Short mmCIF file of C-alpha atoms in Angstrom, two decimals:
data_model
loop_
_atom_site.label_atom_id
_atom_site.label_comp_id
_atom_site.label_asym_id
_atom_site.label_seq_id
_atom_site.Cartn_x
_atom_site.Cartn_y
_atom_site.Cartn_z
CA MET A 1 0.00 -0.01 -0.03
CA LEU A 2 1.19 3.42 -0.85
CA LEU A 3 0.96 6.20 1.88
CA ARG A 4 1.96 9.80 2.35
CA ALA A 5 3.27 11.29 5.54
CA ASP A 6 3.60 15.06 5.43
CA SER A 7 5.69 15.27 8.36
CA LEU A 8 7.98 13.44 10.74
CA ALA A 9 5.24 13.12 13.23
CA ALA A 10 3.14 11.57 10.55
CA THR A 11 5.80 9.17 9.57
CA GLN A 12 6.11 8.12 13.19
CA ALA A 13 2.20 7.82 13.60
CA ILE A 14 2.49 5.21 10.53
CA ALA A 15 5.24 3.48 12.53
CA ALA A 16 3.12 3.45 15.54
CA ALA A 17 0.06 1.98 13.82
CA LEU A 18 2.28 -0.78 12.51
CA ALA A 19 3.77 -1.27 15.91
CA ALA A 20 0.40 -1.94 17.32
CA LEU A 21 -0.07 -4.87 14.98
CA ALA A 22 3.44 -6.34 15.10
CA ARG A 23 3.94 -9.41 17.05
CA PRO A 24 6.91 -11.57 17.93
CA GLY A 25 8.29 -13.41 15.03
CA ASP A 26 7.92 -10.44 12.69
CA VAL A 27 10.74 -9.10 10.57
CA ILE A 28 10.26 -5.59 9.33
CA VAL A 29 12.55 -4.42 6.70
CA LEU A 30 13.13 -0.53 6.50
CA ALA A 31 14.15 0.58 3.06
CA GLY A 32 15.21 3.92 1.73
CA GLU A 33 18.27 6.00 1.29
CA MET A 34 20.23 7.99 3.76
CA GLY A 35 18.15 10.42 5.46
CA ALA A 36 14.83 9.04 4.40
CA GLY A 37 13.90 8.57 7.89
CA LYS A 38 14.54 4.77 8.70
CA THR A 39 15.92 5.43 12.05
CA ALA A 40 13.17 8.07 12.78
CA PHE A 41 10.53 5.26 11.70
CA ALA A 42 12.16 2.94 14.21
CA GLN A 43 12.00 5.57 16.92
CA GLY A 44 8.35 5.96 16.50
CA PHE A 45 7.86 2.23 16.20
CA GLY A 46 9.75 1.60 19.47
CA ARG A 47 7.96 4.45 21.51
CA ALA A 48 4.62 3.07 20.53
CA LEU A 49 5.79 -0.27 22.07
CA GLY A 50 6.78 1.35 25.28
CA VAL A 51 10.67 1.62 24.74
CA THR A 52 11.80 4.58 26.77
CA ASP A 53 15.53 4.14 26.04
CA PRO A 54 16.62 6.50 23.19
CA ILE A 55 16.59 4.45 20.02
CA THR A 56 19.72 5.30 18.10
CA SER A 57 21.11 4.12 14.73
CA PRO A 58 22.70 0.68 14.93
CA THR A 59 25.03 1.27 12.00
CA PHE A 60 28.17 0.61 13.99
CA THR A 61 26.88 -2.04 16.31
CA LEU A 62 24.74 -3.98 14.00
CA VAL A 63 22.05 -4.83 16.40
CA HIS A 64 20.51 -2.97 19.43
CA SER A 65 17.89 -4.82 21.48
CA TYR A 66 15.28 -3.21 23.73
CA PRO A 67 13.30 -5.27 25.98
CA LEU A 68 9.65 -4.41 25.86
CA PRO A 69 8.07 -3.48 29.20
CA GLY A 70 5.41 -5.96 30.56
CA ALA A 71 6.13 -8.63 27.91
CA LYS A 72 8.82 -11.26 27.51
CA GLN A 73 9.49 -9.63 24.14
CA THR A 74 12.27 -7.81 22.59
CA LEU A 75 12.61 -5.14 19.88
CA HIS A 76 15.58 -5.80 17.88
CA HIS A 77 16.86 -2.82 15.71
CA ALA A 78 19.41 -4.04 13.04
CA ASP A 79 21.24 -2.23 10.25
CA LEU A 80 22.94 -4.10 7.41
CA TYR A 81 24.67 -1.05 6.01
CA ARG A 82 28.12 -1.96 7.07
CA LEU A 83 27.82 -5.57 5.82
CA GLU A 84 29.61 -6.87 2.71
CA THR A 85 28.13 -10.51 2.18
CA THR A 86 25.02 -12.50 2.54
CA SER A 87 26.68 -14.84 5.12
CA ASP A 88 27.40 -11.61 7.18
CA VAL A 89 23.68 -11.12 7.21
CA ALA A 90 23.17 -14.96 8.03
CA ASP A 91 25.69 -14.63 11.04
CA LEU A 92 23.17 -11.91 12.69
CA ALA A 93 20.62 -14.68 12.73
CA LEU A 94 17.88 -12.17 12.68
CA HIS A 95 15.21 -14.93 12.20
CA GLU A 96 16.37 -16.55 15.39
CA LEU A 97 15.99 -13.23 17.22
CA ALA A 98 12.35 -12.90 15.76
CA GLU A 99 11.58 -16.53 16.68
CA PHE A 100 12.75 -16.03 20.24
CA GLY A 101 9.96 -13.61 21.13
CA GLY A 102 11.56 -10.77 19.08
CA ILE A 103 10.14 -8.18 16.60
CA VAL A 104 13.04 -7.28 14.39
CA LEU A 105 13.41 -3.89 12.40
CA VAL A 106 16.11 -4.11 9.74
CA GLU A 107 17.48 -1.00 8.19
CA TRP A 108 18.77 -1.50 4.67
CA GLY A 109 17.24 -5.08 4.77
CA ASP A 110 16.08 -4.70 1.25
CA VAL A 111 19.50 -5.39 -0.18
CA ALA A 112 19.43 -9.05 1.46
CA ALA A 113 15.77 -9.58 1.46
CA ALA A 114 16.37 -13.17 0.30
CA ALA A 115 18.42 -14.02 3.45
CA LEU A 116 15.58 -12.56 5.87
CA GLY A 117 12.72 -15.00 4.99
CA ASP A 118 9.14 -13.67 5.33
CA HIS A 119 9.00 -10.09 6.21
CA LEU A 120 7.22 -6.66 5.73
CA GLU A 121 9.03 -3.98 3.72
CA VAL A 122 8.59 -0.45 4.60
CA ARG A 123 10.03 1.69 1.95
CA LEU A 124 10.61 5.58 2.66
CA GLU A 125 11.26 8.04 0.00
CA PRO A 126 11.10 11.87 0.07
CA ASP A 127 7.94 13.18 -1.68
CA ASP A 128 9.52 15.29 -4.39
CA ASP A 129 6.40 17.38 -4.95
CA ASP A 130 6.90 18.73 -1.54
CA ASP A 131 10.42 20.22 -1.96
CA GLU A 132 10.74 22.87 -4.77
CA ASP A 133 14.45 23.48 -4.21
CA ASP A 134 15.47 19.78 -4.08
CA GLY A 135 18.76 19.85 -5.93
CA ASP A 136 19.98 16.54 -7.06
CA ASP A 137 23.18 16.97 -5.13
CA ASP A 138 24.69 14.12 -3.30
CA ASP A 139 24.97 15.20 0.28
CA GLY A 140 22.50 12.55 1.31
CA ASP A 141 20.29 14.65 3.48
CA GLU A 142 18.83 17.26 0.88
CA PHE A 143 15.16 16.60 1.74
CA GLY A 144 15.25 17.58 5.43
CA LEU A 145 14.44 15.46 8.34
CA ASP A 146 10.90 16.81 8.74
CA GLY A 147 9.92 16.88 5.07
CA ALA A 148 7.15 14.81 3.46
CA ARG A 149 7.66 11.04 2.82
CA LEU A 150 6.14 8.45 0.47
CA VAL A 151 5.73 5.38 2.41
CA THR A 152 5.21 1.98 0.59
CA ILE A 153 4.30 -1.09 2.74
CA GLU A 154 4.58 -4.49 1.07
CA ALA A 155 4.31 -7.94 2.63
CA VAL A 156 6.67 -10.97 1.51
CA GLY A 157 5.22 -14.18 2.60
CA PRO A 158 2.07 -14.89 4.55
CA ALA A 159 2.86 -13.60 7.80
CA TRP A 160 0.71 -10.39 7.58
CA ALA A 161 -2.06 -11.84 5.55
CA THR A 162 -4.57 -12.13 8.53
CA ARG A 163 -3.58 -8.52 9.63
CA TRP A 164 -3.56 -6.92 6.30
CA ALA A 165 -7.07 -5.74 6.46
CA ARG A 166 -6.77 -4.24 9.93
CA LEU A 167 -3.49 -2.48 8.93
CA SER A 168 -5.02 -0.94 5.79
CA SER A 169 -7.99 0.51 7.83
CA GLU A 170 -5.59 1.85 10.50
CA LEU A 171 -3.57 3.56 7.83
CA GLU A 172 -6.42 4.80 5.77
CA PRO A 173 -6.00 8.50 6.66
CA PHE A 174 -2.45 8.55 5.13
CA ARG A 175 -3.46 6.92 1.84
CA CYS A 176 -2.28 8.65 -1.30
CA MET B 1 40.84 -36.69 33.95
CA LEU B 2 37.35 -35.15 33.89
CA ILE B 3 35.78 -33.44 30.95
CA LEU B 4 32.98 -30.80 31.03
CA GLY B 5 30.74 -31.00 28.01
CA ILE B 6 28.55 -27.98 26.94
CA GLU B 7 25.95 -28.39 24.49
CA THR B 8 23.54 -25.51 23.24
CA ALA B 9 23.27 -26.10 19.48
CA THR B 10 19.45 -26.56 19.61
CA GLU B 11 16.72 -25.13 21.98
CA GLN B 12 18.22 -27.34 24.56
CA VAL B 13 20.92 -26.32 27.12
CA GLY B 14 22.91 -29.42 28.10
CA VAL B 15 25.87 -29.82 30.39
CA ALA B 16 27.59 -33.22 31.45
CA ILE B 17 30.69 -34.21 33.34
CA GLY B 18 32.45 -37.42 33.14
CA GLY B 19 35.72 -39.31 32.61
CA HIS B 20 37.24 -42.76 33.06
CA GLU B 21 34.29 -43.91 35.22
CA GLY B 22 31.66 -42.69 32.58
CA ILE B 23 29.11 -39.93 32.83
CA ILE B 24 28.90 -38.66 36.37
CA ALA B 25 26.36 -35.87 36.00
CA THR B 26 24.16 -34.41 33.43
CA PHE B 27 21.68 -31.41 33.00
CA GLU B 28 19.32 -30.73 30.33
CA VAL B 29 16.71 -28.09 29.92
CA ALA B 30 14.91 -28.15 26.57
CA ARG B 31 12.45 -25.31 27.12
CA GLY B 32 12.69 -21.62 27.10
CA ARG B 33 15.41 -20.96 24.82
CA ARG B 34 17.33 -18.94 27.34
CA HIS B 35 20.75 -20.15 26.61
CA ALA B 36 22.62 -17.32 28.21
CA GLU B 37 20.71 -17.08 31.28
CA ILE B 38 20.69 -20.94 31.96
CA LEU B 39 24.18 -22.10 30.83
CA THR B 40 26.37 -20.72 33.69
CA PRO B 41 24.00 -21.66 36.53
CA ALA B 42 23.84 -25.14 34.86
CA ILE B 43 27.59 -25.51 34.94
CA GLU B 44 27.80 -24.36 38.51
CA PHE B 45 25.00 -26.79 39.50
CA VAL B 46 26.46 -29.80 37.79
CA LEU B 47 29.98 -29.29 39.26
CA ARG B 48 28.58 -28.70 42.71
CA GLN B 49 26.17 -31.72 42.81
CA ALA B 50 28.92 -33.97 41.27
CA ASP B 51 31.22 -32.57 43.91
CA VAL B 52 33.73 -31.60 41.25
CA ASP B 53 36.11 -28.71 41.58
CA VAL B 54 36.42 -26.64 38.56
CA ASP B 55 40.42 -27.14 38.74
CA GLU B 56 39.83 -30.93 38.19
CA LEU B 57 38.56 -30.39 34.90
CA GLY B 58 41.31 -31.48 32.30
CA CYS B 59 39.41 -30.65 29.02
CA ILE B 60 36.35 -28.80 27.75
CA ALA B 61 34.15 -30.35 25.17
CA VAL B 62 31.57 -28.41 23.22
CA ASP B 63 29.00 -29.13 20.59
CA VAL B 64 30.05 -26.92 17.51
CA GLY B 65 26.83 -27.41 15.58
CA PRO B 66 25.30 -27.10 13.12
CA GLY B 67 22.28 -25.72 14.83
CA LEU B 68 20.98 -22.32 16.38
CA PHE B 69 23.46 -19.62 15.63
CA THR B 70 22.51 -17.65 18.84
CA GLY B 71 22.72 -20.97 20.78
CA MET B 72 26.07 -22.03 19.49
CA ARG B 73 27.53 -18.81 20.22
CA VAL B 74 26.51 -18.83 23.95
CA GLY B 75 27.86 -22.34 24.34
CA ILE B 76 31.09 -21.98 22.47
CA SER B 77 32.22 -18.73 23.94
CA ALA B 78 31.46 -20.05 27.44
CA ALA B 79 33.44 -23.33 26.77
CA LYS B 80 36.36 -21.26 25.27
CA ALA B 81 36.29 -18.81 28.14
CA LEU B 82 36.49 -21.84 30.63
CA ALA B 83 39.16 -23.60 28.75
CA LEU B 84 41.27 -20.37 28.54
CA ALA B 85 40.99 -19.46 32.10
CA LEU B 86 41.70 -23.15 33.30
CA ARG B 87 44.42 -23.49 30.71
CA VAL B 88 42.98 -26.79 29.41
CA PRO B 89 42.50 -28.08 25.87
CA MET B 90 39.20 -28.32 23.95
CA ILE B 91 37.56 -30.92 21.82
CA GLY B 92 34.75 -29.83 19.47
CA ILE B 93 32.12 -32.24 18.30
CA SER B 94 29.27 -31.86 15.70
CA SER B 95 25.68 -31.75 16.95
CA LEU B 96 24.90 -34.44 14.24
CA ASP B 97 27.59 -36.77 15.69
CA LEU B 98 25.83 -36.35 19.14
CA LEU B 99 22.45 -37.22 17.78
CA ALA B 100 23.56 -40.25 16.05
CA PHE B 101 25.81 -41.79 18.69
CA PRO B 102 23.03 -42.86 20.93
CA CYS B 103 21.50 -44.70 18.17
CA ARG B 104 24.73 -46.72 17.62
CA HIS B 105 23.05 -50.18 18.17
CA THR B 106 20.72 -50.04 15.14
CA ASP B 107 21.80 -51.52 11.98
CA ARG B 108 19.66 -48.93 10.13
CA VAL B 109 21.13 -45.78 8.60
CA VAL B 110 20.92 -43.22 11.24
CA VAL B 111 19.88 -39.76 9.94
CA PRO B 112 20.23 -36.69 12.46
CA VAL B 113 18.06 -33.95 11.25
CA ILE B 114 18.38 -30.39 13.02
CA ASP B 115 15.92 -27.77 12.50
CA ALA B 116 17.63 -24.97 10.52
CA ARG B 117 14.54 -22.45 10.54
CA LYS B 118 12.83 -20.91 7.60
CA GLY B 119 11.77 -24.38 6.24
CA GLU B 120 15.28 -25.77 6.13
CA VAL B 121 16.93 -28.55 7.93
CA PHE B 122 20.68 -29.70 8.54
CA TRP B 123 21.20 -33.48 8.03
CA SER B 124 23.89 -36.22 7.80
CA MET B 125 23.88 -40.00 7.57
CA TYR B 126 25.52 -42.41 10.02
CA ARG B 127 26.32 -46.26 9.84
CA GLN B 128 26.95 -48.40 12.72
CA VAL B 129 30.64 -49.53 13.13
CA PRO B 130 32.24 -51.42 16.09
CA GLY B 131 32.02 -49.21 19.22
CA GLY B 132 30.19 -46.29 17.52
CA VAL B 133 28.82 -44.83 14.39
CA GLN B 134 30.70 -43.44 11.28
CA GLN B 135 29.41 -40.56 9.01
CA VAL B 136 28.65 -41.84 5.44
CA SER B 137 27.36 -38.52 4.01
CA ALA B 138 28.58 -34.94 4.40
CA PRO B 139 26.43 -32.47 6.54
CA THR B 140 24.03 -30.73 4.31
CA VAL B 141 21.61 -27.78 4.79
CA GLY B 142 18.47 -27.61 2.48
CA PRO B 143 14.63 -27.60 2.37
CA VAL B 144 12.88 -30.67 3.93
CA ASP B 145 12.16 -31.73 0.17
CA ASP B 146 15.90 -32.11 -0.36
CA LEU B 147 16.25 -34.40 2.68
CA VAL B 148 13.33 -36.68 1.34
CA ALA B 149 15.07 -36.80 -2.01
CA ASP B 150 18.31 -37.94 -0.32
CA LEU B 151 16.61 -40.52 1.60
CA LEU B 152 14.82 -41.73 -1.67
CA ALA B 153 18.00 -41.83 -3.58
CA ARG B 154 19.61 -44.11 -0.95
CA SER B 155 16.46 -46.05 -0.25
CA GLN B 156 17.84 -47.82 2.84
CA GLU B 157 16.07 -48.48 6.06
CA ALA B 158 16.44 -45.25 8.05
CA LEU B 159 15.88 -43.84 11.47
CA CYS B 160 15.51 -40.19 11.48
CA VAL B 161 16.26 -38.36 14.96
CA GLY B 162 16.54 -34.85 15.94
CA ASP B 163 14.35 -31.66 16.31
CA GLY B 164 14.09 -31.14 12.51
CA ALA B 165 12.88 -34.86 12.15
CA GLU B 166 10.34 -34.16 14.88
CA ARG B 167 9.19 -30.73 13.50
CA TYR B 168 8.86 -32.09 9.86
CA ARG B 169 7.69 -35.51 10.90
CA HIS B 170 4.65 -35.57 8.50
CA GLU B 171 6.65 -34.05 5.53
CA ILE B 172 9.27 -36.58 5.98
CA LEU B 173 6.95 -39.61 6.40
CA GLU B 174 4.80 -38.45 3.43
CA GLY B 175 7.84 -38.73 1.21
CA TYR B 176 9.85 -41.73 2.66
CA HIS B 177 8.74 -44.72 4.67
CA CYS B 178 11.08 -44.70 7.78
CA GLU B 179 11.10 -44.35 11.60
CA ILE B 180 11.19 -41.07 13.49
CA SER B 181 12.28 -41.38 17.10
CA ALA B 182 14.18 -39.89 20.07
CA PRO B 183 16.63 -38.33 20.77
CA VAL B 184 15.22 -34.94 19.79
CA HIS B 185 18.10 -33.12 21.12
CA PRO B 186 21.90 -33.62 20.92
CA SER B 187 23.11 -35.48 24.12
CA PRO B 188 25.64 -33.62 26.45
CA GLY B 189 26.21 -37.26 27.86
CA ALA B 190 27.38 -38.43 24.20
CA LEU B 191 29.55 -35.40 24.06
CA VAL B 192 31.41 -36.22 27.04
CA GLN B 193 31.75 -39.91 25.88
CA LEU B 194 32.98 -39.06 22.58
CA ALA B 195 35.32 -36.47 23.80
CA HIS B 196 36.71 -38.87 26.48
CA ALA B 197 37.66 -41.29 23.72
CA GLN B 198 39.37 -38.53 21.54
CA ALA B 199 41.06 -37.21 24.80
CA LEU B 200 42.62 -40.65 25.54
CA ARG B 201 44.43 -40.22 22.06
CA GLU B 202 45.11 -36.58 22.87
CA GLU B 203 43.03 -35.40 19.83
CA TRP B 204 42.38 -32.11 21.30
CA VAL B 205 42.89 -28.53 20.01
CA ARG B 206 43.62 -25.03 21.62
CA PRO B 207 40.61 -22.93 22.23
CA ALA B 208 41.28 -20.59 19.42
CA GLU B 209 41.02 -23.45 16.89
CA ILE B 210 37.38 -24.25 17.98
CA GLU B 211 34.87 -22.90 15.26
CA PRO B 212 31.19 -23.16 14.90
CA ILE B 213 29.76 -25.26 11.93
CA TYR B 214 27.41 -22.84 10.57
CA LEU B 215 26.75 -24.51 7.17
CA ARG B 216 25.16 -21.46 5.61
CA ALA B 217 23.53 -21.28 2.18
CA PRO B 218 26.21 -20.14 -0.54
CA ASP B 219 27.68 -16.91 0.23
CA ALA B 220 27.18 -13.98 -2.07
CA GLN B 221 28.21 -10.19 -2.21
CA ILE B 222 25.50 -7.75 -1.22
CA ASN B 223 24.66 -5.50 -4.03
CA TRP B 224 25.30 -2.08 -2.57
CA ALA B 225 24.61 -0.10 -5.71
CA THR B 226 22.56 2.40 -3.52
CA ARG B 227 25.36 2.82 -0.82
CA GLU B 228 28.31 3.07 -3.39
CA GLN B 229 26.04 5.81 -5.29
CA ARG B 230 25.68 7.85 -1.93
CA SER B 231 29.11 7.62 -0.71
#
């Protein structure tokens, strides 16, 4: 489904709606280039699940884990950006983390989607219509953290089939 | 000489102590998947109940997989840490060997099958030999269908064991007529027994030489077109 978030707060509201339906075993891929808001999305997602620790980018530590309050569950926040091979990805054993009571968010997970098994992909892109002076320079953050985003959500595998209708109706206000 | 065996390659945490007099203590918990939380207290418990001082250990044996990456890492790092601290050698034994060894009295082909997650299993095949079992096919990872095809190709009387055989019981039996039975998890007792036989021949290694058997799918470079473009 294709959604539009007109601000950072809206992006995080979409994240919260997704978090409300997520359950242990889920692997959620966060795709999108530098500055697209993958970590911001993870922050909105984590806050909705009651994580009070600051959620920071796991680029250099590969996986950050946050125990969820009141549940024997853990939110794992991974980032594949520094990895070079699919066996590096396999080494993280993200599906094992998911299976052991974990909800796993994977930044840059789209580059190794085949190694992740069933998952939900959330793709974040700047909404070009929103920003007139969006030069095509390469500094990676030209569209501003608080700008509008196009958010595409797609399920790979059957894990979300039974929750899809619910998710669609929760996210109706953000439909393009 | 006493050997401490540590086994965490599946959902089970297993610890055993033994030596010349055979197995003197074992501990197994196969629920909860809390390898990191259970293992150290389990080692302490087994040592205390068997009245063994940690300095009496002459060798640390460990299950090196294949199996759960997260589980193996807990067991192998704990085993290495102990061996380094005690300055004793190590023996690493495959989880598939540990599943097959307790079945050494059957004349059927023994097929240990370990759940590799995401619809795949690790498996290998063993034959009875005097005093034990011998691996007759190299460890493999693949979908359950590949295991069934391998069984069909060999068409021998087979005994499948392990948590993979248990989980995919119906799929396996639909494809090939064989028996599926215990053990479900690799035995820490078998680990100590097999390690003891190796220790008598001084077939041990330094901790740095112990490596987990991951048996991953073929490796490939990640296509980082996006990243290269940005950097």
